[in-house]
PDB file of C-alpha atoms in Angstrom:
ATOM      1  CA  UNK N   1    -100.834 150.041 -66.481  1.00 81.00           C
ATOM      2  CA  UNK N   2    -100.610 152.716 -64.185  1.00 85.00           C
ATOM      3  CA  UNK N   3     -99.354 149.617 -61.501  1.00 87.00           C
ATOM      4  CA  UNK N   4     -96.302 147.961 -64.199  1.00 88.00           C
ATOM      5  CA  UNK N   5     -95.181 151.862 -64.869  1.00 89.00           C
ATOM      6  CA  UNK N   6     -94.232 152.014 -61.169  1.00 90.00           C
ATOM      7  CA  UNK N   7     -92.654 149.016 -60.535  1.00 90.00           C
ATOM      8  CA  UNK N   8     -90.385 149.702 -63.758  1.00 91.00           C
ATOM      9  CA  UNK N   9     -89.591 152.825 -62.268  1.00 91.00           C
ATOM     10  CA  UNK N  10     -88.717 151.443 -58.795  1.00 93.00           C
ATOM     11  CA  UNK N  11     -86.645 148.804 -60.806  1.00 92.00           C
ATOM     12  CA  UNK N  12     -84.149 151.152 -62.291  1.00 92.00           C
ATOM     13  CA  UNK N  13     -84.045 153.256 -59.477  1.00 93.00           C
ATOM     14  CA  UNK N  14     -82.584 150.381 -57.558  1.00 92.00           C
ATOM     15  CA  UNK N  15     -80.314 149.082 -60.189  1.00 91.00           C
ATOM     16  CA  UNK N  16     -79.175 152.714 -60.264  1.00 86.00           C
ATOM     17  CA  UNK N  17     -78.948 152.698 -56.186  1.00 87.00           C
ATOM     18  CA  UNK N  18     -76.574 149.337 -57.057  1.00 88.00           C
ATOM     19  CA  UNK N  19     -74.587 150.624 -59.225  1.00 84.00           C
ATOM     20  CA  UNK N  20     -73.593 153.914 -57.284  1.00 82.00           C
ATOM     21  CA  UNK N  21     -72.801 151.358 -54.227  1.00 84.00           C
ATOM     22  CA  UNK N  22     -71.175 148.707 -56.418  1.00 84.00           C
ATOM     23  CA  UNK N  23     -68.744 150.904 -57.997  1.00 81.00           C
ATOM     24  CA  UNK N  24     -67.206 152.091 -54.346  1.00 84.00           C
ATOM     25  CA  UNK N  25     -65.578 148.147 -54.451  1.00 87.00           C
ATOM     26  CA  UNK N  26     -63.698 148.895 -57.288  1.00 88.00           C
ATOM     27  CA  UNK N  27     -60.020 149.590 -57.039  1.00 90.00           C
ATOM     28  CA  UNK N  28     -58.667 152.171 -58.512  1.00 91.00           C
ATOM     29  CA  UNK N  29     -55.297 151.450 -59.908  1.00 90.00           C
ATOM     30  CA  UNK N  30     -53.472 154.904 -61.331  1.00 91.00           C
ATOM     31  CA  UNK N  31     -53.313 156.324 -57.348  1.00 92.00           C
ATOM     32  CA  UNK N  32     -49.638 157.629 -56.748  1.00 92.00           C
ATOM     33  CA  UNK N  33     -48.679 159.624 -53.562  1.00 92.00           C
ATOM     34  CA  UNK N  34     -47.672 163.059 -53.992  1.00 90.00           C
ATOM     35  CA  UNK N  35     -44.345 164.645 -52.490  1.00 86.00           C
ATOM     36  CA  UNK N  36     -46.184 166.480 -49.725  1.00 86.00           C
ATOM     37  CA  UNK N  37     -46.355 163.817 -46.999  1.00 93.00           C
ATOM     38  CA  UNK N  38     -45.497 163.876 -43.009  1.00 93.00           C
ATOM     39  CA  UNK N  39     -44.100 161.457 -41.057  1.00 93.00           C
ATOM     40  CA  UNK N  40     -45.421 161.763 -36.907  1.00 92.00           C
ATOM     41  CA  UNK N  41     -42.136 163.065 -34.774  1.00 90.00           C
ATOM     42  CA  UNK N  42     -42.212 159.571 -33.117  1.00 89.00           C
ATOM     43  CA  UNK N  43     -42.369 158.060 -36.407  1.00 87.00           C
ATOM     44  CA  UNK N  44     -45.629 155.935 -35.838  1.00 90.00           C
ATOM     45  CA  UNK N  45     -47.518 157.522 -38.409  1.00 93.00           C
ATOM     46  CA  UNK N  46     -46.910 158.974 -41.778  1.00 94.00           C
ATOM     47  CA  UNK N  47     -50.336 160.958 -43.555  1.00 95.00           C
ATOM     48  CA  UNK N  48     -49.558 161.357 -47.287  1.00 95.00           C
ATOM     49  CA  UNK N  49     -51.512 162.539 -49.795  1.00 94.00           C
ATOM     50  CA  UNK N  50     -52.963 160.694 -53.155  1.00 94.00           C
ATOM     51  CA  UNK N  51     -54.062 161.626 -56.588  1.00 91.00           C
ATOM     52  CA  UNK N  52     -55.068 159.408 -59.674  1.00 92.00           C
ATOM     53  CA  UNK N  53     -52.851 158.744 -62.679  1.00 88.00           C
ATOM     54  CA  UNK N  54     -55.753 158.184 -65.320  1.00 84.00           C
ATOM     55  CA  UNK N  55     -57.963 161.263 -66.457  1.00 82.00           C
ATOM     56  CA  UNK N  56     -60.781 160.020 -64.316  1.00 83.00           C
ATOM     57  CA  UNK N  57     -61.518 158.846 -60.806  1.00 85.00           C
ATOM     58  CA  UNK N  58     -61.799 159.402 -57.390  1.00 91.00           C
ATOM     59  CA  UNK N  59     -60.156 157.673 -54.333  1.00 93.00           C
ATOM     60  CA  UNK N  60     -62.099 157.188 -51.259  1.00 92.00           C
ATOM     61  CA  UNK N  61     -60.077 154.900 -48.613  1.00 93.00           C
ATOM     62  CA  UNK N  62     -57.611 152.134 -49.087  1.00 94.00           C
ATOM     63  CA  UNK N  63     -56.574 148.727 -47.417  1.00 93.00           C
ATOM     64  CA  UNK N  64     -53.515 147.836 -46.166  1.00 92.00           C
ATOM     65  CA  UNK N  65     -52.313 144.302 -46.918  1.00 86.00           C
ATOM     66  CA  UNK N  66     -48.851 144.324 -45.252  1.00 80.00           C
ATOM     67  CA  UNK N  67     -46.951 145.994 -42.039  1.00 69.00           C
ATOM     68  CA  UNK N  68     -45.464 144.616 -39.518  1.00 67.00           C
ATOM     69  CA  UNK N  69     -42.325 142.159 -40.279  1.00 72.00           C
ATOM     70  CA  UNK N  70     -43.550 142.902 -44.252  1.00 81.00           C
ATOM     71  CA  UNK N  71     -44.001 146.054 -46.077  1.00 92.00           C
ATOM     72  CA  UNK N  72     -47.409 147.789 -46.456  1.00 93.00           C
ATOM     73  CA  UNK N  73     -49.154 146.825 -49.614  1.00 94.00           C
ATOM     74  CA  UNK N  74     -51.780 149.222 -50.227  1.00 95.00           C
ATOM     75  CA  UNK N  75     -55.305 148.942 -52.242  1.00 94.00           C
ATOM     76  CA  UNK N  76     -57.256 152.358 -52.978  1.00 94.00           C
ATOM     77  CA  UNK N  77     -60.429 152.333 -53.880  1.00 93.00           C
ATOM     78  CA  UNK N  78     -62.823 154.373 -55.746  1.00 91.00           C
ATOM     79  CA  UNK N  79     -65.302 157.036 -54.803  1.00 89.00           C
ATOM     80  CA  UNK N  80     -69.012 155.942 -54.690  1.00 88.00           C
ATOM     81  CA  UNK N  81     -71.130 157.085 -57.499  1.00 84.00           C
ATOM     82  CA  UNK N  82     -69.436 155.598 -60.825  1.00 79.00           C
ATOM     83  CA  UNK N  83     -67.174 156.105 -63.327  1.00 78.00           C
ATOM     84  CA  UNK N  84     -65.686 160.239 -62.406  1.00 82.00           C
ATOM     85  CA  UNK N  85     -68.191 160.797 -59.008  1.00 82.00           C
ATOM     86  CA  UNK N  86     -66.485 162.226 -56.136  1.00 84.00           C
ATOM     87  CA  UNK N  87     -69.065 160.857 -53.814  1.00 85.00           C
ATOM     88  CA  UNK N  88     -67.203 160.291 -50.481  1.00 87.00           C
ATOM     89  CA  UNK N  89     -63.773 161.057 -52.287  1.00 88.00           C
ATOM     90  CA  UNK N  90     -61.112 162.150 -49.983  1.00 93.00           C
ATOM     91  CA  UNK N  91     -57.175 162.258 -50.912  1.00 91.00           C
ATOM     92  CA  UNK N  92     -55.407 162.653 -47.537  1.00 94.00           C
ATOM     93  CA  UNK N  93     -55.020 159.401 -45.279  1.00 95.00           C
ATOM     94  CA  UNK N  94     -52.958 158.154 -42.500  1.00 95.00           C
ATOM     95  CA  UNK N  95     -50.999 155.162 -41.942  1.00 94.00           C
ATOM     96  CA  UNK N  96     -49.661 153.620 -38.869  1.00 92.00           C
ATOM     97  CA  UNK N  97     -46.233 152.466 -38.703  1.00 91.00           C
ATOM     98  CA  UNK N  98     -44.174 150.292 -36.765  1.00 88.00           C
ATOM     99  CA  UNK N  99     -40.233 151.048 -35.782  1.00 86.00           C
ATOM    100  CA  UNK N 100     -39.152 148.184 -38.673  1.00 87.00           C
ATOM    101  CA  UNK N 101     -41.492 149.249 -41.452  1.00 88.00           C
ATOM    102  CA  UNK N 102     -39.271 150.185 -44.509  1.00 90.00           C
ATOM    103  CA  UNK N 103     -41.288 150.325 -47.807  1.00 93.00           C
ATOM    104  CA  UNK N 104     -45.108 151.224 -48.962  1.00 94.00           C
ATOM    105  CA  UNK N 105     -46.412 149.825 -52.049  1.00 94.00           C
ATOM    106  CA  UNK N 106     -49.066 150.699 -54.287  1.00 95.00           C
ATOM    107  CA  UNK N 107     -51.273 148.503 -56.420  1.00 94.00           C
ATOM    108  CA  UNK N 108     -51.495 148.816 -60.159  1.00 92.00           C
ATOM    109  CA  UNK N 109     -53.491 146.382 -61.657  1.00 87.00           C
ATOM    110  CA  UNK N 110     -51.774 143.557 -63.516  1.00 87.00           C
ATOM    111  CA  UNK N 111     -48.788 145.432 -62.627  1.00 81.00           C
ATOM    112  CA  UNK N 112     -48.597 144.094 -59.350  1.00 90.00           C
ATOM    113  CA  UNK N 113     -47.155 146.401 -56.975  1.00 93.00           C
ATOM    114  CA  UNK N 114     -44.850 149.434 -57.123  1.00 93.00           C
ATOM    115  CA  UNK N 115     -43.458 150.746 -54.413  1.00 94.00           C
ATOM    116  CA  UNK N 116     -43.756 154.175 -53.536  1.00 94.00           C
ATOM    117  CA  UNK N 117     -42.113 155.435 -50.491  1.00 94.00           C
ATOM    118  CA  UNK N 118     -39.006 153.616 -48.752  1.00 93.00           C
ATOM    119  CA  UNK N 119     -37.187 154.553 -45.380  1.00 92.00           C
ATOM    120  CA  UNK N 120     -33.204 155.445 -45.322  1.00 90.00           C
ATOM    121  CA  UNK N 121     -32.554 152.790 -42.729  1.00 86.00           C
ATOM    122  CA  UNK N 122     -29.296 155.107 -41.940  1.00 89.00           C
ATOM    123  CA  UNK N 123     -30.904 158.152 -41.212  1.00 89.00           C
ATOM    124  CA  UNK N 124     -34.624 157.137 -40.214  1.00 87.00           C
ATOM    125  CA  UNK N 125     -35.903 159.382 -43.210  1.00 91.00           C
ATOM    126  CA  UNK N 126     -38.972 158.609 -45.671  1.00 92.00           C
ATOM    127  CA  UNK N 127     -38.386 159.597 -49.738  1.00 92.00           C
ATOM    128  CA  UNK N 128     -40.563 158.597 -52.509  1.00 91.00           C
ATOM    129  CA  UNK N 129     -39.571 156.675 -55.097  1.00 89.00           C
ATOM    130  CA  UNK N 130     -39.754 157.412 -58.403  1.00 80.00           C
TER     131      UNK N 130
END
């Protein structure tokens, strides 16, 4: 008895351990960068800050599927821990930029891809887009 109590208890505490891992590979689709970001002086950077749309949810990192001779595409993804943990939740990031980039996007969902920040070709300077 005392043997079956154990293992049952060892079994949820890994599906728990799962879960809290599991949910970090979500993507969390409300982000939206905030009007407080910096672009480097030599332009080869530009560290903006995040928050989330929905009433719940972290962001922890993000992946960039774009740059180069296309714009950045971006992917955030949520905080370890479930549904509103903050576990490894961070909201300031930095992106590396080449002299031709022009446009970040951000991923919605089924929405596709909205894009966020664009460069004045003209005058060199970033804006968000609302």
């Amino acid at each position: 008895m005392k043997k079956k109590v154990i293992i049952i208890i060892l079994a949820a505490l890994c599906l728990v351990f799962l879960w809290i891992i599991t949910s970090g590979f979500s993507i969390q689709t409300s982000t939206y960068i905030t009007d407080d970001f910096v672009v480097s002086e030599d332009g080869s950077m530009i560290t903006f800050k995040v928050g989330v749309g929905s009433s719940m949810g972290y962001v922890r990192g993000y992946k960039d599927e774009g740059g180069g001779v296309k714009p950045h595409y971006l992917k955030f993804y949520s905080a370890w821990g479930g549904l509103n943990s903050s576990i490894g939740a961070k909201n300031e990031f930095v992106l590396e930029l080449e002299p031709e980039d022009t446009e970040i996007y951000l991923y919605h969902g089924d929405g596709g891809y909205e894009l966020a920040l664009k460069k004045d070709v003209t005058s060199g300077e970033w804006y968000r887009v609302r």
